[in-house]
Coordinates of C-alpha atoms in Angstrom, one line a residue:
X1 CA 60.2 -261.4 55.9
X2 CA 60.9 -257.7 55.9
X3 CA 59.2 -255.3 53.2
X4 CA 62.0 -253.6 52.4
X5 CA 63.8 -257.1 51.4
X6 CA 61.2 -258.6 49.5
X7 CA 61.6 -256.2 47.5
X8 CA 65.2 -256.3 47.1
X9 CA 65.1 -259.9 45.4
X10 CA 61.7 -258.9 43.5
X11 CA 64.0 -256.5 42.0
X12 CA 66.7 -259.2 42.0
X13 CA 65.0 -261.5 40.2
X14 CA 63.6 -259.0 37.8
X15 CA 66.7 -257.1 36.8
X16 CA 67.7 -261.7 36.1
X17 CA 64.6 -261.5 33.9
X18 CA 66.0 -258.1 32.1
X19 CA 69.5 -259.2 30.5
X20 CA 71.1 -262.5 29.9
X21 CA 72.2 -264.9 32.8
X22 CA 75.8 -264.7 31.2
X23 CA 75.9 -260.7 31.3
X24 CA 73.7 -260.5 34.5
X25 CA 77.4 -262.3 36.3
X26 CA 79.0 -259.7 35.1
X27 CA 78.1 -256.6 34.7
X28 CA 75.0 -256.4 35.1
X29 CA 75.1 -258.1 39.3
X30 CA 76.0 -254.3 39.7
X31 CA 72.6 -252.5 39.5
X32 CA 70.8 -255.5 43.0
X33 CA 74.6 -254.7 45.3
X34 CA 74.0 -250.7 44.1
X35 CA 70.0 -251.1 45.2
X36 CA 70.4 -253.2 48.1
X37 CA 73.1 -250.8 49.2
X38 CA 70.8 -247.8 48.7
X39 CA 68.3 -249.1 49.7
X40 CA 70.0 -249.6 53.3
X41 CA 71.3 -246.4 53.2
X42 CA 67.6 -245.2 53.5
X43 CA 66.8 -248.3 56.5
X44 CA 69.4 -245.6 59.2
X45 CA 67.2 -242.6 57.4
X46 CA 64.8 -243.4 58.6
X47 CA 65.5 -244.5 62.7
X48 CA 66.7 -241.1 62.7
X49 CA 63.8 -239.4 60.7
X50 CA 61.6 -242.2 62.8
X51 CA 58.4 -242.2 59.8
X52 CA 58.3 -243.1 56.8
X53 CA 56.0 -242.4 53.3
X54 CA 55.8 -244.7 51.0
X55 CA 56.9 -248.6 51.0
X56 CA 58.8 -250.8 49.3
X57 CA 57.4 -252.6 47.3
X58 CA 56.5 -248.9 44.6
X59 CA 59.9 -248.0 44.9
X60 CA 61.0 -251.2 43.9
X61 CA 58.8 -250.6 41.1
X62 CA 59.8 -247.6 39.9
X63 CA 63.0 -248.9 39.5
X64 CA 61.5 -251.8 37.4
X65 CA 59.8 -249.0 35.4
X66 CA 63.0 -247.1 34.8
X67 CA 65.5 -250.0 34.7
X68 CA 63.2 -251.6 31.8
X69 CA 63.3 -248.6 30.0
X70 CA 67.1 -247.9 29.8
X71 CA 67.5 -251.4 28.8
X72 CA 64.7 -251.1 25.9
X73 CA 65.9 -247.2 24.9
X74 CA 69.4 -248.8 25.1
X75 CA 68.9 -251.6 22.6
X76 CA 67.2 -249.5 19.5
X77 CA 70.5 -247.5 18.2
X78 CA 67.7 -245.4 16.7
X79 CA 67.1 -244.2 19.8
X80 CA 69.6 -241.2 21.8
X81 CA 69.7 -242.9 25.1
X82 CA 69.2 -239.6 26.3
X83 CA 66.8 -240.4 25.5
X84 CA 66.2 -242.5 29.5
X85 CA 64.3 -241.3 31.5
X86 CA 66.4 -240.8 34.9
X87 CA 64.2 -237.3 35.6
X88 CA 61.0 -238.2 34.8
X89 CA 61.7 -240.8 38.1
X90 CA 63.3 -237.7 39.3
X91 CA 60.1 -235.7 39.2
X92 CA 57.5 -239.1 40.3
X93 CA 59.6 -239.8 43.1
X94 CA 59.7 -235.7 44.5
X95 CA 56.2 -235.2 44.1
X96 CA 54.4 -238.7 44.5
X97 CA 56.4 -238.7 48.3
X98 CA 57.4 -235.3 49.1
X99 CA 61.1 -236.2 50.7
X100 CA 64.0 -234.4 49.0
X101 CA 66.4 -237.5 50.1
X102 CA 64.8 -240.1 49.0
X103 CA 64.3 -238.4 45.3
X104 CA 68.1 -238.2 45.9
X105 CA 68.7 -241.5 45.9
X106 CA 66.4 -243.5 43.1
X107 CA 68.5 -240.6 40.7
X108 CA 70.9 -242.0 42.0
X109 CA 70.8 -245.5 41.3
X110 CA 68.0 -244.6 38.2
X111 CA 71.5 -243.3 37.1
X112 CA 74.2 -244.9 38.3
X113 CA 71.6 -248.3 36.3
X114 CA 71.4 -246.6 33.2
X115 CA 75.3 -245.7 32.5
X116 CA 76.4 -249.2 33.4
X117 CA 73.0 -251.0 31.3
X118 CA 75.0 -248.5 28.4
X119 CA 78.6 -250.0 28.9
X120 CA 80.3 -248.9 32.3
X121 CA 79.5 -245.2 30.6
X122 CA 80.6 -242.6 33.7
X123 CA 79.1 -239.5 30.8
X124 CA 75.9 -240.7 30.6
X125 CA 75.3 -241.6 34.3
X126 CA 76.8 -237.9 35.1
X127 CA 74.4 -236.4 33.2
X128 CA 71.6 -238.1 33.5
X129 CA 72.3 -237.7 37.0
X130 CA 72.8 -234.0 37.0
X131 CA 69.4 -233.3 35.5
X132 CA 67.5 -235.4 37.4
X133 CA 68.2 -233.8 40.7
X134 CA 68.4 -230.7 38.8
X135 CA 64.3 -231.6 38.3
X136 CA 64.3 -233.1 41.8
X137 CA 64.5 -229.7 42.7
X138 CA 62.7 -228.4 41.1
X139 CA 59.2 -230.4 41.3
X140 CA 59.8 -229.4 45.2
X141 CA 56.4 -228.3 46.9
X142 CA 55.2 -227.9 43.5
X143 CA 51.3 -225.9 43.7
X144 CA 50.7 -227.0 39.6
X145 CA 51.2 -228.9 36.5
X146 CA 53.0 -226.5 34.4
X147 CA 55.3 -226.9 36.8
X148 CA 56.0 -230.4 35.7
X149 CA 56.3 -229.6 32.9
X150 CA 58.9 -226.5 33.5
X151 CA 60.9 -228.6 35.3
X152 CA 61.2 -231.4 32.6
X153 CA 62.0 -228.4 29.6
X154 CA 64.5 -227.1 32.2
X155 CA 66.1 -230.7 33.1
X156 CA 66.7 -231.8 29.8
X157 CA 68.3 -228.0 28.5
X158 CA 71.1 -228.4 30.9
X159 CA 71.6 -232.2 30.0
X160 CA 71.6 -230.8 27.0
X161 CA 74.4 -228.4 28.0
X162 CA 76.4 -231.0 29.9
X163 CA 76.8 -233.0 27.5
X164 CA 78.1 -230.0 24.5
X165 CA 81.1 -229.4 27.3
X166 CA 81.7 -232.7 27.6
X167 CA 81.5 -234.1 24.1
X168 CA 81.6 -231.7 21.4
X169 CA 81.1 -228.2 22.6
X170 CA 80.6 -226.1 19.6
X171 CA 77.7 -225.4 17.3
X172 CA 77.4 -229.3 15.7
X173 CA 77.5 -230.3 19.0
X174 CA 74.2 -228.2 20.6
X175 CA 72.3 -229.6 17.9
X176 CA 73.6 -233.1 18.1
X177 CA 72.7 -233.0 22.3
X178 CA 70.5 -230.4 23.2
X179 CA 68.3 -230.8 21.1
X180 CA 67.2 -235.0 22.4
X181 CA 67.8 -233.8 25.4
X182 CA 64.9 -232.0 25.7
X183 CA 62.4 -234.0 23.7
X184 CA 63.9 -236.0 26.2
X185 CA 62.3 -233.5 29.2
X186 CA 59.7 -232.4 27.7
X187 CA 58.6 -236.2 27.1
X188 CA 59.1 -237.3 30.6
X189 CA 57.2 -234.0 32.1
X190 CA 54.4 -234.3 30.3
X191 CA 54.4 -238.4 30.3
X192 CA 54.6 -237.5 34.6
X193 CA 51.3 -235.0 33.7
X194 CA 49.5 -237.7 32.4
X195 CA 49.8 -241.1 35.0
X196 CA 50.2 -238.9 38.2
X197 CA 46.4 -239.7 39.2
X198 CA 47.6 -243.6 38.7
X199 CA 50.1 -243.1 40.2
X200 CA 49.0 -242.0 42.9
X201 CA 46.3 -244.4 42.9
X202 CA 48.5 -247.4 43.1
X203 CA 50.5 -245.9 45.3
X204 CA 47.6 -244.1 47.3
X205 CA 49.2 -241.3 47.8
X206 CA 47.9 -237.3 47.8
X207 CA 50.1 -234.4 45.9
X208 CA 50.0 -231.5 46.2
X209 CA 48.6 -230.5 43.4
X210 CA 45.5 -233.1 44.3
X211 CA 45.6 -231.1 47.5
X212 CA 44.5 -228.1 45.9
X213 CA 42.9 -229.6 43.4
X214 CA 40.6 -230.3 46.9
X215 CA 40.5 -227.1 48.4
X216 CA 38.2 -226.2 46.0
X217 CA 35.3 -224.3 47.4
X218 CA 32.5 -225.5 44.6
X219 CA 33.7 -229.4 46.1
X220 CA 30.5 -231.4 46.1
X221 CA 31.4 -232.1 49.8
X222 CA 31.9 -228.3 50.6
X223 CA 28.6 -227.3 49.2
X224 CA 26.6 -230.2 51.1
X225 CA 28.4 -228.0 54.0
X226 CA 27.5 -224.8 54.0
X227 CA 23.2 -226.0 52.6
X228 CA 23.2 -228.1 55.5
X229 CA 26.4 -227.1 58.4
X230 CA 27.1 -224.2 58.2
X231 CA 28.3 -223.6 61.0
X232 CA 30.6 -226.7 61.1
X233 CA 31.5 -224.7 57.7
X234 CA 32.7 -221.9 58.8
X235 CA 34.9 -223.7 62.5
X236 CA 36.2 -225.0 59.3
X237 CA 37.4 -222.8 58.1
X238 CA 38.6 -221.1 61.0
X239 CA 40.6 -224.1 61.8
X240 CA 42.5 -224.4 58.9
X241 CA 43.4 -221.5 59.0
X242 CA 45.2 -221.8 62.5
X243 CA 46.8 -225.1 61.7
X244 CA 48.8 -224.6 58.0
X245 CA 50.5 -221.3 60.1
X246 CA 50.5 -223.2 63.2
X247 CA 51.7 -226.9 61.1
X248 CA 54.1 -224.1 57.9
X249 CA 56.1 -222.1 61.7
X250 CA 57.4 -225.8 62.8
X251 CA 57.9 -227.4 59.5
X252 CA 55.2 -230.4 58.9
X253 CA 53.2 -230.1 55.4
X254 CA 51.0 -227.1 55.8
X255 CA 49.1 -227.8 53.2
X256 CA 48.8 -231.2 54.2
X257 CA 47.2 -229.2 57.5
X258 CA 44.9 -227.2 56.1
X259 CA 42.7 -229.1 53.3
X260 CA 42.5 -232.1 56.3
X261 CA 41.3 -229.1 58.5
X262 CA 38.7 -228.8 56.3
X263 CA 37.0 -232.0 55.7
X264 CA 38.3 -233.1 59.7
X265 CA 34.3 -232.4 60.8
X266 CA 32.5 -233.7 57.7
X267 CA 30.7 -236.5 59.7
X268 CA 28.3 -233.8 60.9
X269 CA 26.8 -232.3 57.9
X270 CA 24.0 -235.2 58.6
X271 CA 23.2 -234.6 62.1
X272 CA 24.0 -230.8 61.9
X273 CA 21.1 -229.8 64.8
X274 CA 23.3 -232.3 67.3
X275 CA 26.2 -229.8 67.5
X276 CA 26.3 -226.3 68.7
X277 CA 28.2 -224.4 66.1
X278 CA 24.8 -225.0 63.5
X279 CA 22.8 -223.7 66.0
X280 CA 21.4 -220.5 67.4
X281 CA 22.5 -218.6 70.3
X282 CA 19.1 -219.5 72.1
X283 CA 17.9 -223.0 71.2
X284 CA 22.2 -224.0 72.2
X285 CA 21.4 -226.7 74.4
X286 CA 17.8 -227.7 73.6
X287 CA 18.1 -230.7 71.1
X288 CA 20.1 -232.7 74.0
X289 CA 17.8 -231.9 76.6
X290 CA 15.8 -234.9 76.3
X291 CA 18.4 -237.7 75.6
X292 CA 20.8 -239.7 78.2
X293 CA 23.7 -238.2 78.1
X294 CA 24.9 -241.5 77.1
X295 CA 22.8 -241.1 73.8
X296 CA 24.2 -237.8 73.6
X297 CA 27.5 -238.9 73.7
X298 CA 27.2 -241.1 71.3
X299 CA 25.6 -239.2 68.6
X300 CA 28.6 -236.0 68.9
X301 CA 30.9 -239.1 69.0
X302 CA 29.3 -240.9 65.9
X303 CA 30.4 -238.2 63.7
X304 CA 33.7 -239.1 63.1
X305 CA 33.0 -242.7 62.1
X306 CA 30.2 -240.6 59.5
X307 CA 32.8 -238.6 58.3
X308 CA 35.1 -241.6 57.7
X309 CA 31.7 -243.3 55.5
X310 CA 31.0 -240.3 53.9
X311 CA 35.9 -239.4 53.3
X312 CA 35.5 -243.1 51.5
X313 CA 31.9 -242.0 49.6
X314 CA 33.2 -239.5 47.8
X315 CA 36.5 -240.7 47.0
X316 CA 38.6 -239.0 49.5
X317 CA 42.2 -240.7 50.0
X318 CA 43.5 -242.0 53.0
X319 CA 45.5 -238.8 54.5
X320 CA 42.0 -237.2 54.6
X321 CA 41.2 -240.0 57.0
X322 CA 43.7 -239.9 58.4
X323 CA 42.1 -236.1 59.6
X324 CA 38.6 -237.2 60.1
X325 CA 39.9 -240.8 62.1
X326 CA 42.1 -239.1 63.9
X327 CA 41.0 -235.0 65.1
X328 CA 39.8 -236.3 68.3
X329 CA 42.5 -239.2 69.3
X330 CA 40.8 -240.7 72.7
X331 CA 40.1 -237.7 74.6
X332 CA 36.9 -237.9 76.5
X333 CA 33.3 -236.1 75.6
X334 CA 33.4 -234.0 78.8
X335 CA 30.7 -231.9 78.6
X336 CA 27.6 -235.8 78.9
X337 CA 30.5 -237.3 81.4
X338 CA 29.8 -234.3 83.7
X339 CA 25.9 -234.3 82.7
X340 CA 26.4 -238.9 83.3
X341 CA 28.1 -238.1 86.3
X342 CA 24.5 -235.8 87.3
X343 CA 22.5 -238.0 86.9
X344 CA 24.4 -241.0 89.9
X345 CA 23.9 -241.8 93.0
X346 CA 27.7 -243.1 92.4
X347 CA 30.8 -242.0 91.0
X348 CA 31.1 -245.6 89.8
X349 CA 28.2 -246.3 87.2
X350 CA 29.6 -244.3 84.7
X351 CA 32.0 -245.6 83.1
X352 CA 35.2 -242.9 81.3
X353 CA 36.2 -245.0 78.9
X354 CA 32.8 -244.9 77.8
X355 CA 32.5 -241.5 77.1
X356 CA 36.3 -241.4 75.4
X357 CA 36.2 -241.0 71.2
X358 CA 37.4 -244.9 69.8
X359 CA 40.6 -243.2 68.3
X360 CA 43.9 -243.5 67.1
X361 CA 45.2 -240.8 68.5
X362 CA 47.1 -238.2 66.4
X363 CA 49.8 -240.4 64.3
X364 CA 51.2 -237.4 62.7
X365 CA 52.9 -233.5 63.0
X366 CA 49.8 -232.5 60.4
X367 CA 46.8 -234.7 62.4
X368 CA 48.2 -233.8 65.6
X369 CA 47.7 -229.8 64.8
X370 CA 44.6 -229.9 63.8
X371 CA 43.4 -232.1 66.5
X372 CA 45.0 -229.1 69.0
X373 CA 43.4 -226.0 66.1
X374 CA 39.7 -227.9 66.4
X375 CA 40.2 -227.6 70.8
X376 CA 41.3 -224.3 70.5
X377 CA 38.7 -222.8 67.5
X378 CA 36.0 -224.4 69.6
X379 CA 37.3 -223.8 73.0
X380 CA 38.5 -220.0 72.3
X381 CA 34.0 -219.7 71.0
X382 CA 33.5 -220.7 73.9
X383 CA 34.7 -217.5 75.2
X384 CA 33.2 -214.9 76.7
X385 CA 36.2 -212.4 77.8
X386 CA 37.8 -212.6 74.8
X387 CA 41.2 -210.6 75.6
X388 CA 44.3 -211.5 74.5
X389 CA 45.9 -212.4 78.4
X390 CA 42.2 -214.8 78.4
X391 CA 43.3 -215.9 75.5
X392 CA 46.1 -217.1 75.5
X393 CA 45.8 -218.3 78.8
X394 CA 43.2 -220.1 77.2
X395 CA 45.1 -221.9 74.7
X396 CA 48.6 -223.3 76.9
X397 CA 45.6 -224.5 79.0
X398 CA 44.0 -227.1 76.3
X399 CA 47.3 -227.7 74.3
X400 CA 48.6 -228.7 78.0
X401 CA 45.3 -230.3 79.3
X402 CA 45.5 -232.9 75.4
X403 CA 49.1 -233.4 75.6
X404 CA 48.7 -234.4 79.5
X405 CA 45.7 -236.3 78.7
X406 CA 48.1 -238.3 75.9
X407 CA 46.0 -236.9 73.1
X408 CA 49.7 -236.1 71.2
X409 CA 52.0 -239.7 73.2
X410 CA 51.4 -241.0 68.9
X411 CA 53.6 -237.8 67.1
X412 CA 57.0 -236.2 66.9
X413 CA 54.9 -233.2 68.1
X414 CA 58.1 -232.2 70.8
X415 CA 57.7 -229.8 73.8
X416 CA 59.3 -226.2 71.4
X417 CA 56.7 -227.3 68.5
X418 CA 53.8 -227.2 70.7
X419 CA 55.7 -223.4 72.0
X420 CA 56.1 -222.6 68.2
X421 CA 52.6 -223.6 67.3
X422 CA 50.5 -221.7 70.9
X423 CA 52.5 -218.9 69.5
X424 CA 50.5 -218.9 66.3
X425 CA 47.9 -219.8 67.7
X426 CA 46.8 -217.1 70.0
X427 CA 48.2 -214.6 67.8
X428 CA 45.0 -215.4 65.5
X429 CA 42.5 -216.4 67.3
X430 CA 43.6 -212.9 69.5
X431 CA 43.6 -210.9 66.1
X432 CA 39.8 -213.6 65.0
X433 CA 38.3 -212.1 68.0
X434 CA 38.9 -208.7 69.3
X435 CA 37.5 -206.8 70.9
X436 CA 35.2 -204.2 69.0
X437 CA 34.4 -200.2 69.5
X438 CA 31.0 -198.3 69.2
X439 CA 31.0 -194.5 67.8
X440 CA 28.1 -192.6 67.2
X441 CA 26.2 -192.5 63.9
X442 CA 27.0 -189.6 61.9
X443 CA 24.3 -187.5 60.0
X444 CA 22.0 -190.6 61.6
X445 CA 18.4 -188.7 63.5
X446 CA 18.1 -192.2 65.2
X447 CA 21.3 -191.8 67.0
X448 CA 22.1 -195.3 66.7
X449 CA 25.3 -197.0 67.6
X450 CA 27.4 -198.5 65.1
X451 CA 29.7 -201.7 66.2
X452 CA 33.1 -202.6 63.7
X453 CA 35.6 -203.7 63.6

């Protein structure tokens, strides 16, 4: 049975539990009808967008919480009905799922449900809906926790102003209605700030706020990489810059792409000396010269598995682990595959599949961008003649090869996206690896040249 149907059934029984049977048969039955109708709308939207980053059971839990709170508040006259935390639902949903359509749908469900519970109070439903919609847009792409509190306060003030305009446009109305709504908004912001990590853990999602915390270069994994694999650390920073700019150019999650790129190669830390970026130029191949190609490719390919293990040890979110797992897809370890062919009498003795990463291939735009950025940066670093023309040719060749090899088949990047990504890569790499000029040292007895950018 599909998850959305399970969630809807579970939600209906939850609502029945909040109402008496007689009440449920009447106005209470309207809530499940609204919920199921809007869930069907979400299903239709998913088929159009061809992606879904949320679980219907999670959405059902959020709605049960908000409707339970509404039932409790309405049942105690000491509380104002404007304390019903629809704005809190809007803020939480927007931050957790980074999906404004989903947030607006849940806000509509929450507001209509609150109006039904409060005795078919249409004014209340409209006011809570306005506050919730406003709060949703205020926290879209939120980067700081203080923005959550500001959004709650602003939504509360807006709700209060709406109440005053509708019910009591005078000074008494300001103190009677704006203050409760302001307190409600402030409370919503503070509570969401506190419970956000709990919901991130329960729903296994990662928010922009947590991503920014992971960008701290004092993170233990960063410190470990700097000390044990400095070349990999530098490579990851460049890949992060490439990925962020490319993701921004096509409307993907640029922050997620950058942080995912920072951590994509942490599996190289334990055996850093086997990776060329951590080796001195004069000793670049010696670590593999004494090894068989089959052993070398195992060492190289194992950095993905070891990276996943290290990420789980440091409790990184699955969204970050996806970058580690997918940043090579099922690509061929080409160098050691060729060495293996050279060391055998017949080509049939070497199975190409044995020299391919186990995957999976990138499943999202962000992980696909990191795969491309990783490949392009490494190839450009190995390029001897780094002129803009050569970099342009190399970038397009690498991206085309990944496309032909099927590494982008399971993500939703378009050819138009790939052209934008290529342009970004070419621009950044041409700037990073631009030619140097020399000029004579002034007032120097040694007459040596100095290299400058």
